[in-house]
mmCIF file of C-alpha atoms in Angstrom:
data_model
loop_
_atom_site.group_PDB
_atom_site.id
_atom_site.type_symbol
_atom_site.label_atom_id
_atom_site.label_comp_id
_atom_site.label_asym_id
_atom_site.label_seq_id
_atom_site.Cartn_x
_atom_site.Cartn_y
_atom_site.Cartn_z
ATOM 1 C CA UNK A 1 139.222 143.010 144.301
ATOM 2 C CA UNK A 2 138.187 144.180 147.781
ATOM 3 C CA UNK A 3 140.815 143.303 150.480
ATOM 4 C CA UNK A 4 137.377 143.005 152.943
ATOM 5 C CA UNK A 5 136.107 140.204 150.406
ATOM 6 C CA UNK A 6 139.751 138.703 150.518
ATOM 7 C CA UNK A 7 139.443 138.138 154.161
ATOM 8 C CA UNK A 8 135.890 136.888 154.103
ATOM 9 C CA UNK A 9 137.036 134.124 151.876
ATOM 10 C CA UNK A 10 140.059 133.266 154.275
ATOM 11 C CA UNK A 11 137.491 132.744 156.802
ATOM 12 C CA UNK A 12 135.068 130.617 155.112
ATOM 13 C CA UNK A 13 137.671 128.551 153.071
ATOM 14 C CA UNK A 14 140.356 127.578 155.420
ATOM 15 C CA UNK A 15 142.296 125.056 152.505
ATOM 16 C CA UNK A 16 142.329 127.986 150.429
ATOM 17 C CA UNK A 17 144.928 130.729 150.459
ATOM 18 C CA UNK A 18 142.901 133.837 149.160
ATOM 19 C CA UNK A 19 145.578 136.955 149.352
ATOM 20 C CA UNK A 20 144.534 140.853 150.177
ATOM 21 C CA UNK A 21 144.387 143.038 147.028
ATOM 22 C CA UNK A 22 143.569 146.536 148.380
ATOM 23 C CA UNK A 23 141.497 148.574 146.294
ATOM 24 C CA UNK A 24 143.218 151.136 143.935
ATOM 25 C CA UNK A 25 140.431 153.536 144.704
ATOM 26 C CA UNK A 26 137.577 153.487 146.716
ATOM 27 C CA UNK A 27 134.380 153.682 145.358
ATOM 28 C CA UNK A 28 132.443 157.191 144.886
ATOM 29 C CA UNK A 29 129.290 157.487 147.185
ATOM 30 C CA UNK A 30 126.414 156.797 146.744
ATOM 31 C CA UNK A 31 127.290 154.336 143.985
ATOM 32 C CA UNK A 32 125.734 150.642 143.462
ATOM 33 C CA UNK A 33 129.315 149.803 144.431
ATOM 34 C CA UNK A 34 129.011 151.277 148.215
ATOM 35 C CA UNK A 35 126.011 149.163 148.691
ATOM 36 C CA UNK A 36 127.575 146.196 147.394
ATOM 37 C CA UNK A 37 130.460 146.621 150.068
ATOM 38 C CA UNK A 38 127.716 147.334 152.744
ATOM 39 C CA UNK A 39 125.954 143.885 152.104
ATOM 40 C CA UNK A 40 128.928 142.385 152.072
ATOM 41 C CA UNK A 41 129.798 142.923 154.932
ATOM 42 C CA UNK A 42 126.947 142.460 156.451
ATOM 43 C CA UNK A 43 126.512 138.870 155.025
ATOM 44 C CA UNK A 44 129.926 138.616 156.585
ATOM 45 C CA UNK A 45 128.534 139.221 160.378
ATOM 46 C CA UNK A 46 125.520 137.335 159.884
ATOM 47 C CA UNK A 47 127.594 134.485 158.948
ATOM 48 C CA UNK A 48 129.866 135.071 161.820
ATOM 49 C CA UNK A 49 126.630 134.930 163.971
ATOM 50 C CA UNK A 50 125.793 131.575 161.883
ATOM 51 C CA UNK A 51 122.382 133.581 160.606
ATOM 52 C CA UNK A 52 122.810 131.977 157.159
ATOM 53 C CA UNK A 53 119.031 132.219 156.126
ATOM 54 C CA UNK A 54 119.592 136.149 156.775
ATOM 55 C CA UNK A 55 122.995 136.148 155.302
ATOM 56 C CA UNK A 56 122.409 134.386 152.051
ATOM 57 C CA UNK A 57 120.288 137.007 150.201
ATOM 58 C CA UNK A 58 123.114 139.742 151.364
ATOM 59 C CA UNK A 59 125.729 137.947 149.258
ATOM 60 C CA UNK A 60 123.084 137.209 146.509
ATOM 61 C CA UNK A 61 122.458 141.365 146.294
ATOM 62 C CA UNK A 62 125.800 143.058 146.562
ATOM 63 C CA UNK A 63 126.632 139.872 143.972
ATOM 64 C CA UNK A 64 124.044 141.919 141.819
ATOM 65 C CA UNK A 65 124.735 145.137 142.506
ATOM 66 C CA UNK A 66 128.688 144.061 141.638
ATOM 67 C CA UNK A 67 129.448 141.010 140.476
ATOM 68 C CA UNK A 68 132.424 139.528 141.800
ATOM 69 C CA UNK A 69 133.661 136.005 142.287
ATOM 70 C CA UNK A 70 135.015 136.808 146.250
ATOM 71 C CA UNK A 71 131.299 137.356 146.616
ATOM 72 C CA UNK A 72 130.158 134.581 144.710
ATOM 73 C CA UNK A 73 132.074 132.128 146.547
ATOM 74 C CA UNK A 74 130.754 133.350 149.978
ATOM 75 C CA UNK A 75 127.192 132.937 148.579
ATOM 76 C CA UNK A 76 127.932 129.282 147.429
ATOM 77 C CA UNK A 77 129.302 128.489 151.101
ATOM 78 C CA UNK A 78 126.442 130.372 152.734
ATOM 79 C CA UNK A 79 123.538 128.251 150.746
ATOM 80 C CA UNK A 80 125.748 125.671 151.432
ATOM 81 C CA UNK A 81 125.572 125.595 155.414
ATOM 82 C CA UNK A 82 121.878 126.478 155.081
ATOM 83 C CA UNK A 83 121.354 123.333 153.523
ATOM 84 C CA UNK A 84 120.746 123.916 149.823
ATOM 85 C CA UNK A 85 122.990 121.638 148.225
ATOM 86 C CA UNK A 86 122.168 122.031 144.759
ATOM 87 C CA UNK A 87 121.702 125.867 144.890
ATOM 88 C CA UNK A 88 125.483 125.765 146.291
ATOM 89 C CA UNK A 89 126.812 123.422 144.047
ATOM 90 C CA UNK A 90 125.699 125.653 140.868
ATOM 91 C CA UNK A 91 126.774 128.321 142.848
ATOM 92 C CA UNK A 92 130.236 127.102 143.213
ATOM 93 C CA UNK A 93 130.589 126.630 139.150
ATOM 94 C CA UNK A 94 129.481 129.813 138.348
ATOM 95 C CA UNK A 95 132.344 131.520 140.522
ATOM 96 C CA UNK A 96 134.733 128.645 138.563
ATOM 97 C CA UNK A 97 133.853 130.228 135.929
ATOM 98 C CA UNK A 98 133.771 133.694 136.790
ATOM 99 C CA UNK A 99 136.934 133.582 138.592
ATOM 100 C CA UNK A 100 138.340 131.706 135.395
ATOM 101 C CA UNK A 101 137.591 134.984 133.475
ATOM 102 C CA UNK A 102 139.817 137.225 135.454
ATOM 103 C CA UNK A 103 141.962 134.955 135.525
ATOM 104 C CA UNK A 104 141.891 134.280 139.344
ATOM 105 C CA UNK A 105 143.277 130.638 139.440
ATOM 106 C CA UNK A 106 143.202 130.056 143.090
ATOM 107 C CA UNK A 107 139.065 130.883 143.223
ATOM 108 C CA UNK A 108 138.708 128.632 140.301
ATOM 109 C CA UNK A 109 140.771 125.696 142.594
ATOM 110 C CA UNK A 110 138.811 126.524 145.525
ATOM 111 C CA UNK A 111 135.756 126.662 143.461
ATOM 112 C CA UNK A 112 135.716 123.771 141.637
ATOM 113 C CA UNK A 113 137.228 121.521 144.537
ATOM 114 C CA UNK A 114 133.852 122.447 146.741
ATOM 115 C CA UNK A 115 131.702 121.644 143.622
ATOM 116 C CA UNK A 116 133.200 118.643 142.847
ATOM 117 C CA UNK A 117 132.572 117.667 147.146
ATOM 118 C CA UNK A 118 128.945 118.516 146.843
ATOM 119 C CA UNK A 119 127.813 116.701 143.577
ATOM 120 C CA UNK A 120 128.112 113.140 144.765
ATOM 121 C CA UNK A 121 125.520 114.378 147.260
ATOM 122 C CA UNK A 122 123.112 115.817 145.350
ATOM 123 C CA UNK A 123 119.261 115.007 145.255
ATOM 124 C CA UNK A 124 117.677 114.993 141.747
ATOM 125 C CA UNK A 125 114.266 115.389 140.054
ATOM 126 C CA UNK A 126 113.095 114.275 137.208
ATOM 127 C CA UNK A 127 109.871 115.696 135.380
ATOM 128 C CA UNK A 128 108.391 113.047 132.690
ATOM 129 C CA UNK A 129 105.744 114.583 130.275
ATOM 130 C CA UNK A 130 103.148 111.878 129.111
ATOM 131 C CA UNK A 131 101.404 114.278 126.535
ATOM 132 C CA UNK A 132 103.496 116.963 125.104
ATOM 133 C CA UNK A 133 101.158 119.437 123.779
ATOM 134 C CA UNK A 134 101.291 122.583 122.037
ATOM 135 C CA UNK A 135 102.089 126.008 124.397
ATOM 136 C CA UNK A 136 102.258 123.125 126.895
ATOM 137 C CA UNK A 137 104.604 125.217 130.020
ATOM 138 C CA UNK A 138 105.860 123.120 132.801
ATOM 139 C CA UNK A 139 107.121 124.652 135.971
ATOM 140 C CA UNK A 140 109.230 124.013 139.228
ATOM 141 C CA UNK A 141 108.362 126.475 141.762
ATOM 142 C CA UNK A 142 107.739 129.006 139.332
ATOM 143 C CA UNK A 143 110.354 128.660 137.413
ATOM 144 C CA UNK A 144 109.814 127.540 133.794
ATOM 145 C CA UNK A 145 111.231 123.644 132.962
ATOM 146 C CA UNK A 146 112.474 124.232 129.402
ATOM 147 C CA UNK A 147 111.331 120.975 127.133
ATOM 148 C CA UNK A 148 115.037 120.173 127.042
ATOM 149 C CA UNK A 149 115.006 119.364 130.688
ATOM 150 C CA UNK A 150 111.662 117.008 130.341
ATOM 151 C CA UNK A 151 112.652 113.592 131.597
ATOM 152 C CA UNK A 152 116.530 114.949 132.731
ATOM 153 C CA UNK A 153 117.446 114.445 136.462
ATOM 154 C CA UNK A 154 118.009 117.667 137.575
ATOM 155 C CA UNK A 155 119.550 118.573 140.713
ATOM 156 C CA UNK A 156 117.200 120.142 143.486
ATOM 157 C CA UNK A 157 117.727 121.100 146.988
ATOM 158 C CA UNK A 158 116.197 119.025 149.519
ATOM 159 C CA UNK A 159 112.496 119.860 150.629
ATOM 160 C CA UNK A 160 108.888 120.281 149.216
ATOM 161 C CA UNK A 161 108.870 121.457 145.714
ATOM 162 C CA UNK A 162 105.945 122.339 143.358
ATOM 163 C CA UNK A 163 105.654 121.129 139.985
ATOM 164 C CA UNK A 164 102.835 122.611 137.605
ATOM 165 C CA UNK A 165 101.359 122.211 133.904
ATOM 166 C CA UNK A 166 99.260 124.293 131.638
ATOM 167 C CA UNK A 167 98.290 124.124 128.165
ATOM 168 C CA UNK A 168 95.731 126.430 126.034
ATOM 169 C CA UNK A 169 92.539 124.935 126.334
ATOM 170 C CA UNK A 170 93.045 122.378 129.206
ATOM 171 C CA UNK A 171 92.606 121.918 132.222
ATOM 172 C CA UNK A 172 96.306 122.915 134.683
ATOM 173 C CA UNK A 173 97.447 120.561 136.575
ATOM 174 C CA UNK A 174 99.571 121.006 140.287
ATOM 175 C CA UNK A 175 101.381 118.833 142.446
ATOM 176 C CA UNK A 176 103.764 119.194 145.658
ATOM 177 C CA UNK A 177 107.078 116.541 145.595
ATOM 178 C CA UNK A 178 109.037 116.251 149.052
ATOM 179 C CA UNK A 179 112.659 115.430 148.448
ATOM 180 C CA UNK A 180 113.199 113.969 151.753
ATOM 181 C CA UNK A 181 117.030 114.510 151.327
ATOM 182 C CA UNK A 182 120.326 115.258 149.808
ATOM 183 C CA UNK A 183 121.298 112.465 147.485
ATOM 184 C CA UNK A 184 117.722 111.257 146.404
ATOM 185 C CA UNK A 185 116.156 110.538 143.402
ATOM 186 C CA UNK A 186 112.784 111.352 142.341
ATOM 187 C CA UNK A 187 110.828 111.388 139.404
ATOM 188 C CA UNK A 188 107.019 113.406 138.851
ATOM 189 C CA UNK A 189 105.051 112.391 135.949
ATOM 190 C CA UNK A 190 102.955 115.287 134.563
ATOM 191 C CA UNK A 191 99.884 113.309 133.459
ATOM 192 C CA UNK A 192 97.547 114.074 129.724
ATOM 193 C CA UNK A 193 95.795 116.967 130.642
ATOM 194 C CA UNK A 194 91.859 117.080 130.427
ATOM 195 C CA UNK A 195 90.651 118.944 127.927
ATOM 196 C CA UNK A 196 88.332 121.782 129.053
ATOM 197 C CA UNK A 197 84.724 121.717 127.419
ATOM 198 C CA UNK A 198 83.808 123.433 124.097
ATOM 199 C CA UNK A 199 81.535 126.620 125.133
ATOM 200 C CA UNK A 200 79.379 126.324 122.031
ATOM 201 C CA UNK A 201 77.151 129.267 122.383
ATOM 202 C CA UNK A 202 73.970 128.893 120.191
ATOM 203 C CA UNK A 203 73.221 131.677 117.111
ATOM 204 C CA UNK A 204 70.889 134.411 117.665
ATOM 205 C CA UNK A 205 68.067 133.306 116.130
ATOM 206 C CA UNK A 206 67.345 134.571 112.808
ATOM 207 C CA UNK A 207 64.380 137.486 112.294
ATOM 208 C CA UNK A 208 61.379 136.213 112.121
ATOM 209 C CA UNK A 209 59.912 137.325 108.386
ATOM 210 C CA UNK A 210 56.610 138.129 108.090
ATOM 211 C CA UNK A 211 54.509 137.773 104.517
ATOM 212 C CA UNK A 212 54.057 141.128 103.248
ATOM 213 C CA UNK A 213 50.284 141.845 103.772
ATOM 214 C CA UNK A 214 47.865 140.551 101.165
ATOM 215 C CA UNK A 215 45.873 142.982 98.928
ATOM 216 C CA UNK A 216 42.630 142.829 99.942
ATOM 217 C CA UNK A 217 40.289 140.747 97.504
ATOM 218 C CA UNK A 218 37.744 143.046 96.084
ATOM 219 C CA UNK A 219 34.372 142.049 95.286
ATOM 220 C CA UNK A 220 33.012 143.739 92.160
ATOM 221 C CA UNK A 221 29.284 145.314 92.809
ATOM 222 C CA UNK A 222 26.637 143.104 92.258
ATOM 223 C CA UNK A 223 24.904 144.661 88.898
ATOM 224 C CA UNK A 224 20.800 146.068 90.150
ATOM 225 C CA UNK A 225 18.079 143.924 90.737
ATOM 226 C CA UNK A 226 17.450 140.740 92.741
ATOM 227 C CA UNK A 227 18.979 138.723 90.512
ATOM 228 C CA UNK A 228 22.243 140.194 90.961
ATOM 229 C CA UNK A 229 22.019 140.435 94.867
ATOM 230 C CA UNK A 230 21.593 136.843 95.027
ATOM 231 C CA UNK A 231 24.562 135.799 92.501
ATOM 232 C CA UNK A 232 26.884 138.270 94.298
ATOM 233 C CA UNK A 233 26.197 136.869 97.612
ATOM 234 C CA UNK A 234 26.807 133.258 95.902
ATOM 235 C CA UNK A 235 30.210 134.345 94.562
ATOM 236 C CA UNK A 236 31.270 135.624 98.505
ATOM 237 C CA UNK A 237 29.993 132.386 100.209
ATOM 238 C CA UNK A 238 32.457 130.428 97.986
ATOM 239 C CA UNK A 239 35.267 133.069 98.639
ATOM 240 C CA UNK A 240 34.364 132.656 102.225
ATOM 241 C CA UNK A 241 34.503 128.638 102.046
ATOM 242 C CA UNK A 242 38.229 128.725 99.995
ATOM 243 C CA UNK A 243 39.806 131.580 102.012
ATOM 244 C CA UNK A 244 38.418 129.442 105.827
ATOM 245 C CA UNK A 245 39.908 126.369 104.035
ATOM 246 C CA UNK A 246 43.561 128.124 103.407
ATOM 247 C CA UNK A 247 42.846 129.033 106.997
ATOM 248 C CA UNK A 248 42.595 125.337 108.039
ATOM 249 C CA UNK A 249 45.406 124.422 106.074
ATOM 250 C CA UNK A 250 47.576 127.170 107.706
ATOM 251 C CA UNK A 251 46.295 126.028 111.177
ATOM 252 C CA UNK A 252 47.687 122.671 110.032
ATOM 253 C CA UNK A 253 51.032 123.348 108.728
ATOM 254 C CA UNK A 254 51.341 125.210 112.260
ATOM 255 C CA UNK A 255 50.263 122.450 114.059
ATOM 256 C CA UNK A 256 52.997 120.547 112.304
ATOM 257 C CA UNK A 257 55.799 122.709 112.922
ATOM 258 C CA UNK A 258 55.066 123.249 116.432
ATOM 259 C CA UNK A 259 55.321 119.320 116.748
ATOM 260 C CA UNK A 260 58.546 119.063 114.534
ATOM 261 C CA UNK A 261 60.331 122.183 116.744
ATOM 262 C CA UNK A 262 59.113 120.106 120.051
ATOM 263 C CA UNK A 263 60.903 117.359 118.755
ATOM 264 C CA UNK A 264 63.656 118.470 117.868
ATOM 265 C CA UNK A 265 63.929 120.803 120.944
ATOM 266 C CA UNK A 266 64.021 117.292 123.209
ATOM 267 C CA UNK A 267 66.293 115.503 120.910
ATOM 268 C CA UNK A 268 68.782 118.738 121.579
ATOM 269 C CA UNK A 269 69.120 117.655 125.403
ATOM 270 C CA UNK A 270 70.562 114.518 125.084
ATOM 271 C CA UNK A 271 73.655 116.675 123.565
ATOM 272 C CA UNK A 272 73.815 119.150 126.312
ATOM 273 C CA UNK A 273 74.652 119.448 128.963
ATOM 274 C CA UNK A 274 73.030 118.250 132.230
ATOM 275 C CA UNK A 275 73.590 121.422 134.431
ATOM 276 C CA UNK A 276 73.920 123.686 131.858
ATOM 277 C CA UNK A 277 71.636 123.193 128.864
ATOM 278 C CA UNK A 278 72.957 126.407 126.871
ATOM 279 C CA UNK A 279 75.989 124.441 126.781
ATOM 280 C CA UNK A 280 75.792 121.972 123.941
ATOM 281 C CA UNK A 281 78.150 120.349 121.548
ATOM 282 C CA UNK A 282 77.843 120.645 117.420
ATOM 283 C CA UNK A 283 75.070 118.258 117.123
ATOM 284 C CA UNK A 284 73.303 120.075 120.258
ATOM 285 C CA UNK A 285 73.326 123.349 118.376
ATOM 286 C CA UNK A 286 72.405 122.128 115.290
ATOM 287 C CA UNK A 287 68.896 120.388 116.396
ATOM 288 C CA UNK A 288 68.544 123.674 118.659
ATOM 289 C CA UNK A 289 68.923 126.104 115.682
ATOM 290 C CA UNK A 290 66.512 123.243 113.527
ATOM 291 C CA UNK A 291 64.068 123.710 116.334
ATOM 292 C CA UNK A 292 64.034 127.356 115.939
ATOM 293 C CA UNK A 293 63.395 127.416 112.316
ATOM 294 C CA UNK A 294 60.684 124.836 113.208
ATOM 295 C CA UNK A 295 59.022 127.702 115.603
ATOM 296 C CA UNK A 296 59.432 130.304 113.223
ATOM 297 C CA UNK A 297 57.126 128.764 110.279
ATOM 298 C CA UNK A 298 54.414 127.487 112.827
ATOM 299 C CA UNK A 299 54.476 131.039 113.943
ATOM 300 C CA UNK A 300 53.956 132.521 110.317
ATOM 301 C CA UNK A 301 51.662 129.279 109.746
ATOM 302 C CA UNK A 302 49.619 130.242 112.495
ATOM 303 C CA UNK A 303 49.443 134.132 111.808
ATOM 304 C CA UNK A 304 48.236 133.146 108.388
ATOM 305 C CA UNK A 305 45.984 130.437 109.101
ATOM 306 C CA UNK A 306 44.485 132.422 111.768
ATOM 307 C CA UNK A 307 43.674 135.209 109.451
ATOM 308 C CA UNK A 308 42.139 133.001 106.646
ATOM 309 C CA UNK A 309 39.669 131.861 108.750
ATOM 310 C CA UNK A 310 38.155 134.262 110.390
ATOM 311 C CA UNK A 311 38.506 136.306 106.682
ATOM 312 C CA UNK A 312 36.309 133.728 105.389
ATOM 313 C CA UNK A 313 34.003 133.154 108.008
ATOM 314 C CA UNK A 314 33.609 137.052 108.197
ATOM 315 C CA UNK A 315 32.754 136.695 104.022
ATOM 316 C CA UNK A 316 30.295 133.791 104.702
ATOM 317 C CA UNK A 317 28.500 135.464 107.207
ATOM 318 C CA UNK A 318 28.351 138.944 105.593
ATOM 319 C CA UNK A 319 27.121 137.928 102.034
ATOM 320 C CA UNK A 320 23.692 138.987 100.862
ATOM 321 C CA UNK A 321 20.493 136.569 100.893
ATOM 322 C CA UNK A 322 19.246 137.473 97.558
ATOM 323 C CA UNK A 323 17.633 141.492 99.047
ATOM 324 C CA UNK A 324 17.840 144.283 96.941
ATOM 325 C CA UNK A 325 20.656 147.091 97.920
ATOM 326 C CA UNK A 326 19.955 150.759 98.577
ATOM 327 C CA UNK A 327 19.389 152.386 95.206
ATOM 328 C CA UNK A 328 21.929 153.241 93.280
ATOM 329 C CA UNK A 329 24.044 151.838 95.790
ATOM 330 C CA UNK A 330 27.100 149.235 95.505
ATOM 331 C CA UNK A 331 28.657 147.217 97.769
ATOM 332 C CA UNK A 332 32.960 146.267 98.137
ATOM 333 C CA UNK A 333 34.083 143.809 100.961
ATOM 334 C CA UNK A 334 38.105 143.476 101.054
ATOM 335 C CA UNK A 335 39.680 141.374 104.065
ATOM 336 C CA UNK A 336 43.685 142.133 104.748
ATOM 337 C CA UNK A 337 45.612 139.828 107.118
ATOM 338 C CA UNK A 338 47.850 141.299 109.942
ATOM 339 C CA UNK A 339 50.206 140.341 112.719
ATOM 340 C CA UNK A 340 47.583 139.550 114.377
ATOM 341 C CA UNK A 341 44.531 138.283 113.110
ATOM 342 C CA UNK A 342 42.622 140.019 110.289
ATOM 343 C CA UNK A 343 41.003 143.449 109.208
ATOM 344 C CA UNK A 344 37.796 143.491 107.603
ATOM 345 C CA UNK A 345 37.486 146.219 105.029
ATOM 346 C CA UNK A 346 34.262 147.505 102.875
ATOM 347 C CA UNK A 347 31.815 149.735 101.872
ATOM 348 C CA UNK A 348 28.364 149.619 100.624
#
């Protein structure tokens, strides 16, 4: 033990009798051990000079650069005259028990017997949970409150501390305590934390599929003579009449779908939300991805309808009156649908 940390503790602990061990060998430069002694001893002169808020972190690093429980006893009566009662008071146990380990009976007295002074003293806090939940962490000024300490009173030096709460998927939670002073008692109560919305983003909407084209209808030639002519342009007007009338009926289911999708569209709104309306819950989704399937067969319905129509009207029109074709002639009239309207194919 060093005969400088010796000293120190004669100073600071005038009940205790702490005697000089000089040190078999002094430690080889440049080692963690020469900057131990260094802090040391300037915690020492800064506590001389009663600059304990500069002092205090020189014991706590030559304590961790090499631990000993001379130094560990001038860092529990350093945060002690700063005013952080607790910090000293744990302080003060670990050197009991360091000191214990080596076997140094006199730091373990002193120890303990400056513990035992501060504890009547002591403020505590108390951290009540009201919804445990699952990867729930709960800290005090940073430091992680282990579940075993929920709803302890555990002591705390006097001042503002900061208590916080997260959780996967919810909301944190913050809040600032002031322990007004040594000796209180005060409890924070983490409240249920809010659950943060479900970001239900909507499918992409599926393809839309298109009916493979149609083969055009073919209309056989019309055998020679008048007779012919006018029974071939007969047969077209009624293929003209039945392909406008799928037409109509296409234009109809379209109709209907569009409605239906329009519907169901609205109905989708009242489960999203306000600001946002992307951001819908289960049933919100499912009317939206009913109102696209709604669009998609109007659109089809449409294409086809649309096609039918004007296919027969072109057929209606373009039938013969009853007049003789060219000689030798013949005549074909096809009509193929397409994404977008209808192709009118023939020969004569």
């Amino acid at each position: 033990m060093r005969s400088t940390r010796a000293l120190a503790l004669a100073a600071l602990f005038l009940a205790a009798t702490v005697p000089a061990v000089a040190r078999a060998q002094a430690p080889a430069p440049g080692s963690s051990k020469v900057a131990a002694e260094a802090l040391f001893e300037e915690g020492r002169k800064l506590v001389a000079a009663a600059n304990y808020a500069e002092a205090c972190p020189k014991f706590a690093d030559s304590q961790r650069l090499d631990p000993s429980p001379g130094t560990l006893l001038n860092l529990a009566s350093c945060w002690e005259k700063l005013g952080r009662s607790a910090t000293a008071w744990a302080t003060y146990r670990e050197a009991a028990s360091a000191a214990n380990a080596v076997g140094r009976a006199d730091y373990v007295a002193t120890a303990q017997r400056h513990a035992d002074a501060l504890q009547p003293r002591l403020a505590h806090l108390t951290t009540n949970v009201a919804q445990p939940l699952d990867g729930m962490v709960v800290k005090r000024d940073d430091v992680t409150v282990d579940r075993a300490e929920w709803g302890v009173a555990i002591p705390v030096d006097r001042g503002t501390h900061t208590v916080q709460a997260s959780a996967p998927g919810h909301k944190s939670w913050a809040s600032s305590i002031d322990v007004a002073q040594d000796g209180a008692q005060v409890t924070v109560a983490v409240p249920a934390l809010e659950a943060l919305p479900v970001e239900a983003t909507p499918p992409p909407p599926p393809p839309t599929v298109f009916p493979p084209p149609v083969p055009p209808p073919v209309v056989p030639p019309p055998p020679s003579g008048a007779d012919s002519s006018s029974s071939s342009g007969s047969t077209q007007r009624v293929l003209g009449v039945v392909l406008a009338g799928v037409g109509v009926v296409g234009l109809g289911l379209g109709t209907f779908f569009v409605i239906e999708a329009k519907g169901k569209y609205d109905d989708s709104l009242k489960n999203c939300h306000p600001d946002d309306p992307s951001l819908c819950n289960s049933d919100g989704v499912t009317q939206r991805n009913d109102a696209r399937s709604a669009g998609n067969i109007a659109s089809v319905a449409f294409g086809v309808g649309a096609a039918a129509l004007v296919g027969g009207g072109i057929l209606w029109l373009t039938a013969p009156n009853g007049g003789a074709t060219r000689s030798g002639g013949s005549a074909r009239i096809g009509l193929a649908p397409t994404l977008g309207g209808a192709v009118l194919q023939g020969a004569w």
